[in-house]
């Protein structure tokens, strides 16, 4: 089963954009403007008719998120009719440590809800406060190290081009950065004498 996570923005505005991958290529199933970058991205990793879970992370404290929930459901049901199991997380999106730890625990609960089921996990953190991507990294790192039934697949965000606001906006995959962080942890346990040389070889730098 595939699980997708996205953060609902807290902005009162609902702009639509045309999203492309980081190489400028269109997503075949979604070539027009949409509200959420997760919408076209999903088409790159699921099969036609495949069912999946979509978690929308919401602070539950902003009047605009109710409207965004409606937009999200309408948009995904348009492109993936009958395929989406919508679930909402009322996470604490405050920027202090307590709030982010609370968000981490909320994510953790979704990882362990059925330990007999295997999950491929995909995260979009285009929207949300600045610390949220770091919290997602921590949650993914925990899942990788302690949860055998969870496989972290991709972490993405949309890079908005302010110089061309009406143009196509690229969706950037930063999974390699996440993998680099895990590799550093592994190298520290190996007491590698030349860790940078090993990293260079892995990433072919």
mmCIF file of C-alpha atoms in Angstrom:
data_model
loop_
_atom_site.group_PDB
_atom_site.id
_atom_site.type_symbol
_atom_site.label_atom_id
_atom_site.label_comp_id
_atom_site.label_asym_id
_atom_site.label_seq_id
_atom_site.Cartn_x
_atom_site.Cartn_y
_atom_site.Cartn_z
ATOM 1 C CA UNK A 1 0.000 0.000 0.000
ATOM 2 C CA UNK A 2 1.248 3.481 -0.860
ATOM 3 C CA UNK A 3 0.829 6.396 1.536
ATOM 4 C CA UNK A 4 1.187 10.028 0.524
ATOM 5 C CA UNK A 5 1.543 12.906 2.977
ATOM 6 C CA UNK A 6 1.045 16.581 2.222
ATOM 7 C CA UNK A 7 0.815 19.674 4.414
ATOM 8 C CA UNK A 8 -2.214 21.917 3.944
ATOM 9 C CA UNK A 9 -1.108 25.515 3.615
ATOM 10 C CA UNK A 10 -2.377 28.104 6.058
ATOM 11 C CA UNK A 11 -2.488 30.941 3.526
ATOM 12 C CA UNK A 12 -5.908 32.471 2.735
ATOM 13 C CA UNK A 13 -4.950 32.376 -0.971
ATOM 14 C CA UNK A 14 -5.535 29.385 -3.235
ATOM 15 C CA UNK A 15 -3.265 29.859 -6.260
ATOM 16 C CA UNK A 16 -3.148 27.293 -9.023
ATOM 17 C CA UNK A 17 0.065 26.360 -10.828
ATOM 18 C CA UNK A 18 1.195 24.043 -13.555
ATOM 19 C CA UNK A 19 3.708 21.616 -12.074
ATOM 20 C CA UNK A 20 6.497 19.773 -13.876
ATOM 21 C CA UNK A 21 9.255 17.482 -12.636
ATOM 22 C CA UNK A 22 12.727 18.824 -11.838
ATOM 23 C CA UNK A 23 13.779 18.250 -15.456
ATOM 24 C CA UNK A 24 10.869 20.310 -16.799
ATOM 25 C CA UNK A 25 8.846 17.299 -17.979
ATOM 26 C CA UNK A 26 5.058 17.338 -17.647
ATOM 27 C CA UNK A 27 3.211 14.770 -15.579
ATOM 28 C CA UNK A 28 1.093 12.979 -18.223
ATOM 29 C CA UNK A 29 -2.035 12.625 -16.083
ATOM 30 C CA UNK A 30 -2.028 16.257 -14.974
ATOM 31 C CA UNK A 31 -0.916 18.813 -17.557
ATOM 32 C CA UNK A 32 -3.057 21.775 -16.494
ATOM 33 C CA UNK A 33 -2.903 24.039 -13.441
ATOM 34 C CA UNK A 34 -3.837 22.554 -10.062
ATOM 35 C CA UNK A 35 -3.880 23.704 -6.447
ATOM 36 C CA UNK A 36 -1.643 21.041 -4.921
ATOM 37 C CA UNK A 37 1.734 19.749 -6.205
ATOM 38 C CA UNK A 38 0.995 16.338 -4.680
ATOM 39 C CA UNK A 39 -1.766 15.891 -7.298
ATOM 40 C CA UNK A 40 0.464 15.561 -10.382
ATOM 41 C CA UNK A 41 3.266 13.874 -8.437
ATOM 42 C CA UNK A 42 1.058 10.949 -7.388
ATOM 43 C CA UNK A 43 0.594 10.023 -11.057
ATOM 44 C CA UNK A 44 4.322 9.313 -11.347
ATOM 45 C CA UNK A 45 4.304 6.507 -8.779
ATOM 46 C CA UNK A 46 0.915 4.765 -8.945
ATOM 47 C CA UNK A 47 -0.675 2.526 -11.544
ATOM 48 C CA UNK A 48 -3.997 3.235 -13.233
ATOM 49 C CA UNK A 49 -6.788 2.384 -10.788
ATOM 50 C CA UNK A 50 -4.411 1.665 -7.887
ATOM 51 C CA UNK A 51 -5.822 2.611 -4.492
ATOM 52 C CA UNK A 52 -3.743 4.667 -2.060
ATOM 53 C CA UNK A 53 -3.921 6.610 1.207
ATOM 54 C CA UNK A 54 -3.555 10.390 1.311
ATOM 55 C CA UNK A 55 -2.772 12.064 4.643
ATOM 56 C CA UNK A 56 -3.320 15.809 4.754
ATOM 57 C CA UNK A 57 -1.513 17.410 7.681
ATOM 58 C CA UNK A 58 -3.607 20.224 9.132
ATOM 59 C CA UNK A 59 -3.115 22.390 12.197
ATOM 60 C CA UNK A 60 -6.869 22.439 12.784
ATOM 61 C CA UNK A 61 -6.497 26.068 13.869
ATOM 62 C CA UNK A 62 -7.071 28.010 10.663
ATOM 63 C CA UNK A 63 -10.405 28.772 8.995
ATOM 64 C CA UNK A 64 -8.794 28.459 5.572
ATOM 65 C CA UNK A 65 -7.850 24.803 6.025
ATOM 66 C CA UNK A 66 -11.498 23.742 5.821
ATOM 67 C CA UNK A 67 -11.690 25.271 2.359
ATOM 68 C CA UNK A 68 -8.381 23.669 1.382
ATOM 69 C CA UNK A 69 -9.634 20.250 2.461
ATOM 70 C CA UNK A 70 -12.534 20.649 0.062
ATOM 71 C CA UNK A 71 -10.234 21.748 -2.766
ATOM 72 C CA UNK A 72 -7.883 18.832 -2.111
ATOM 73 C CA UNK A 73 -10.659 16.234 -2.162
ATOM 74 C CA UNK A 74 -12.249 17.724 -5.277
ATOM 75 C CA UNK A 75 -8.923 17.820 -7.112
ATOM 76 C CA UNK A 76 -7.747 14.318 -6.229
ATOM 77 C CA UNK A 77 -11.155 12.776 -6.884
ATOM 78 C CA UNK A 78 -11.067 14.367 -10.339
ATOM 79 C CA UNK A 79 -7.769 12.729 -11.296
ATOM 80 C CA UNK A 80 -7.990 9.556 -9.197
ATOM 81 C CA UNK A 81 -11.710 8.721 -8.869
ATOM 82 C CA UNK A 82 -12.414 5.946 -6.389
ATOM 83 C CA UNK A 83 -8.714 5.479 -5.597
ATOM 84 C CA UNK A 84 -8.120 7.819 -2.642
ATOM 85 C CA UNK A 85 -8.586 7.059 1.043
ATOM 86 C CA UNK A 86 -8.522 10.574 2.567
ATOM 87 C CA UNK A 87 -7.232 10.934 6.106
ATOM 88 C CA UNK A 88 -6.520 14.106 8.055
ATOM 89 C CA UNK A 89 -3.956 14.701 10.774
ATOM 90 C CA UNK A 90 -4.570 17.549 13.171
ATOM 91 C CA UNK A 91 -0.892 18.033 13.834
ATOM 92 C CA UNK A 92 0.652 20.806 15.883
ATOM 93 C CA UNK A 93 2.366 23.042 13.344
ATOM 94 C CA UNK A 94 3.750 25.466 15.906
ATOM 95 C CA UNK A 95 7.395 26.320 15.334
ATOM 96 C CA UNK A 96 8.676 25.571 18.834
ATOM 97 C CA UNK A 97 10.235 22.275 19.902
ATOM 98 C CA UNK A 98 7.179 21.017 21.755
ATOM 99 C CA UNK A 99 4.960 21.571 18.722
ATOM 100 C CA UNK A 100 7.326 19.832 16.329
ATOM 101 C CA UNK A 101 7.819 16.836 18.642
ATOM 102 C CA UNK A 102 4.037 16.575 18.822
ATOM 103 C CA UNK A 103 3.911 16.532 15.006
ATOM 104 C CA UNK A 104 6.608 13.846 14.932
ATOM 105 C CA UNK A 105 4.526 11.646 17.242
ATOM 106 C CA UNK A 106 1.426 12.216 15.121
ATOM 107 C CA UNK A 107 3.307 11.009 12.036
ATOM 108 C CA UNK A 108 4.685 8.050 13.980
ATOM 109 C CA UNK A 109 1.171 6.905 14.864
ATOM 110 C CA UNK A 110 0.277 6.685 11.169
ATOM 111 C CA UNK A 111 3.354 4.526 10.518
ATOM 112 C CA UNK A 112 2.428 1.919 13.124
ATOM 113 C CA UNK A 113 -1.358 1.787 12.649
ATOM 114 C CA UNK A 114 -1.092 -1.659 10.997
ATOM 115 C CA UNK A 115 2.244 -3.378 11.573
ATOM 116 C CA UNK A 116 1.210 -6.329 9.396
ATOM 117 C CA UNK A 117 0.855 -4.132 6.304
ATOM 118 C CA UNK A 118 3.794 -2.911 4.211
ATOM 119 C CA UNK A 119 3.752 0.794 3.358
ATOM 120 C CA UNK A 120 5.673 2.766 0.735
ATOM 121 C CA UNK A 121 5.710 6.352 2.013
ATOM 122 C CA UNK A 122 5.942 9.600 0.030
ATOM 123 C CA UNK A 123 6.121 13.083 1.549
ATOM 124 C CA UNK A 124 5.334 16.500 0.057
ATOM 125 C CA UNK A 125 6.267 19.397 2.322
ATOM 126 C CA UNK A 126 5.733 22.296 -0.068
ATOM 127 C CA UNK A 127 3.484 24.057 2.422
ATOM 128 C CA UNK A 128 3.791 24.563 6.169
ATOM 129 C CA UNK A 129 6.123 26.310 8.593
ATOM 130 C CA UNK A 130 9.901 26.164 8.145
ATOM 131 C CA UNK A 131 10.627 23.541 10.847
ATOM 132 C CA UNK A 132 8.080 21.104 9.411
ATOM 133 C CA UNK A 133 10.401 19.617 6.733
ATOM 134 C CA UNK A 134 12.983 18.921 9.456
ATOM 135 C CA UNK A 135 10.314 17.199 11.547
ATOM 136 C CA UNK A 136 9.375 15.072 8.533
ATOM 137 C CA UNK A 137 13.051 14.134 8.085
ATOM 138 C CA UNK A 138 13.225 13.037 11.721
ATOM 139 C CA UNK A 139 10.026 10.971 11.403
ATOM 140 C CA UNK A 140 11.317 9.290 8.238
ATOM 141 C CA UNK A 141 14.674 8.594 9.865
ATOM 142 C CA UNK A 142 12.917 6.934 12.806
ATOM 143 C CA UNK A 143 10.759 4.824 10.489
ATOM 144 C CA UNK A 144 13.791 3.677 8.502
ATOM 145 C CA UNK A 145 15.674 2.573 11.579
ATOM 146 C CA UNK A 146 12.936 1.061 13.741
ATOM 147 C CA UNK A 147 9.932 0.110 11.589
ATOM 148 C CA UNK A 148 10.414 -2.864 9.276
ATOM 149 C CA UNK A 149 7.062 -2.447 7.525
ATOM 150 C CA UNK A 150 7.700 1.149 6.374
ATOM 151 C CA UNK A 151 9.795 2.092 3.342
ATOM 152 C CA UNK A 152 10.534 5.785 2.789
ATOM 153 C CA UNK A 153 10.437 6.264 -0.977
ATOM 154 C CA UNK A 154 10.508 9.962 -1.888
ATOM 155 C CA UNK A 155 10.507 13.409 -0.316
ATOM 156 C CA UNK A 156 9.483 16.259 -2.599
ATOM 157 C CA UNK A 157 8.533 19.929 -2.608
ATOM 158 C CA UNK A 158 7.567 22.488 -5.221
ATOM 159 C CA UNK A 159 10.121 25.203 -5.891
ATOM 160 C CA UNK A 160 8.121 28.302 -6.780
ATOM 161 C CA UNK A 161 9.785 30.434 -9.451
ATOM 162 C CA UNK A 162 9.026 34.012 -8.389
ATOM 163 C CA UNK A 163 10.669 35.336 -11.556
ATOM 164 C CA UNK A 164 8.056 33.453 -13.581
ATOM 165 C CA UNK A 165 4.979 33.092 -11.343
ATOM 166 C CA UNK A 166 2.716 32.148 -14.237
ATOM 167 C CA UNK A 167 5.093 29.543 -15.644
ATOM 168 C CA UNK A 168 5.565 25.877 -14.849
ATOM 169 C CA UNK A 169 6.759 25.228 -11.295
ATOM 170 C CA UNK A 170 9.230 22.363 -10.770
ATOM 171 C CA UNK A 171 8.655 19.626 -8.210
ATOM 172 C CA UNK A 172 12.025 18.865 -6.649
ATOM 173 C CA UNK A 173 12.960 15.432 -5.289
ATOM 174 C CA UNK A 174 15.340 15.723 -2.329
ATOM 175 C CA UNK A 175 15.345 12.052 -1.371
ATOM 176 C CA UNK A 176 19.103 11.940 -2.014
ATOM 177 C CA UNK A 177 19.639 14.504 0.751
ATOM 178 C CA UNK A 178 17.648 12.328 3.132
ATOM 179 C CA UNK A 179 19.689 9.274 2.094
ATOM 180 C CA UNK A 180 22.907 11.235 2.610
ATOM 181 C CA UNK A 181 21.879 11.990 6.176
ATOM 182 C CA UNK A 182 21.242 8.284 6.815
ATOM 183 C CA UNK A 183 24.562 7.384 5.202
ATOM 184 C CA UNK A 184 26.389 9.760 7.529
ATOM 185 C CA UNK A 185 24.769 8.019 10.507
ATOM 186 C CA UNK A 186 25.891 4.651 9.166
ATOM 187 C CA UNK A 187 29.453 5.850 8.557
ATOM 188 C CA UNK A 188 29.677 7.209 12.103
ATOM 189 C CA UNK A 189 28.838 3.744 13.465
ATOM 190 C CA UNK A 190 31.396 2.150 11.139
ATOM 191 C CA UNK A 191 34.132 4.507 12.384
ATOM 192 C CA UNK A 192 35.146 5.064 8.780
ATOM 193 C CA UNK A 193 38.570 6.703 8.471
ATOM 194 C CA UNK A 194 37.691 8.456 5.189
ATOM 195 C CA UNK A 195 33.955 9.136 5.247
ATOM 196 C CA UNK A 196 33.994 11.859 2.582
ATOM 197 C CA UNK A 197 35.717 9.571 0.085
ATOM 198 C CA UNK A 198 33.020 6.951 0.666
ATOM 199 C CA UNK A 199 30.256 9.572 0.200
ATOM 200 C CA UNK A 200 31.872 10.780 -3.026
ATOM 201 C CA UNK A 201 31.863 7.232 -4.394
ATOM 202 C CA UNK A 202 28.251 6.572 -3.445
ATOM 203 C CA UNK A 203 26.985 9.792 -5.057
ATOM 204 C CA UNK A 204 29.584 9.664 -7.861
ATOM 205 C CA UNK A 205 30.929 13.127 -7.126
#
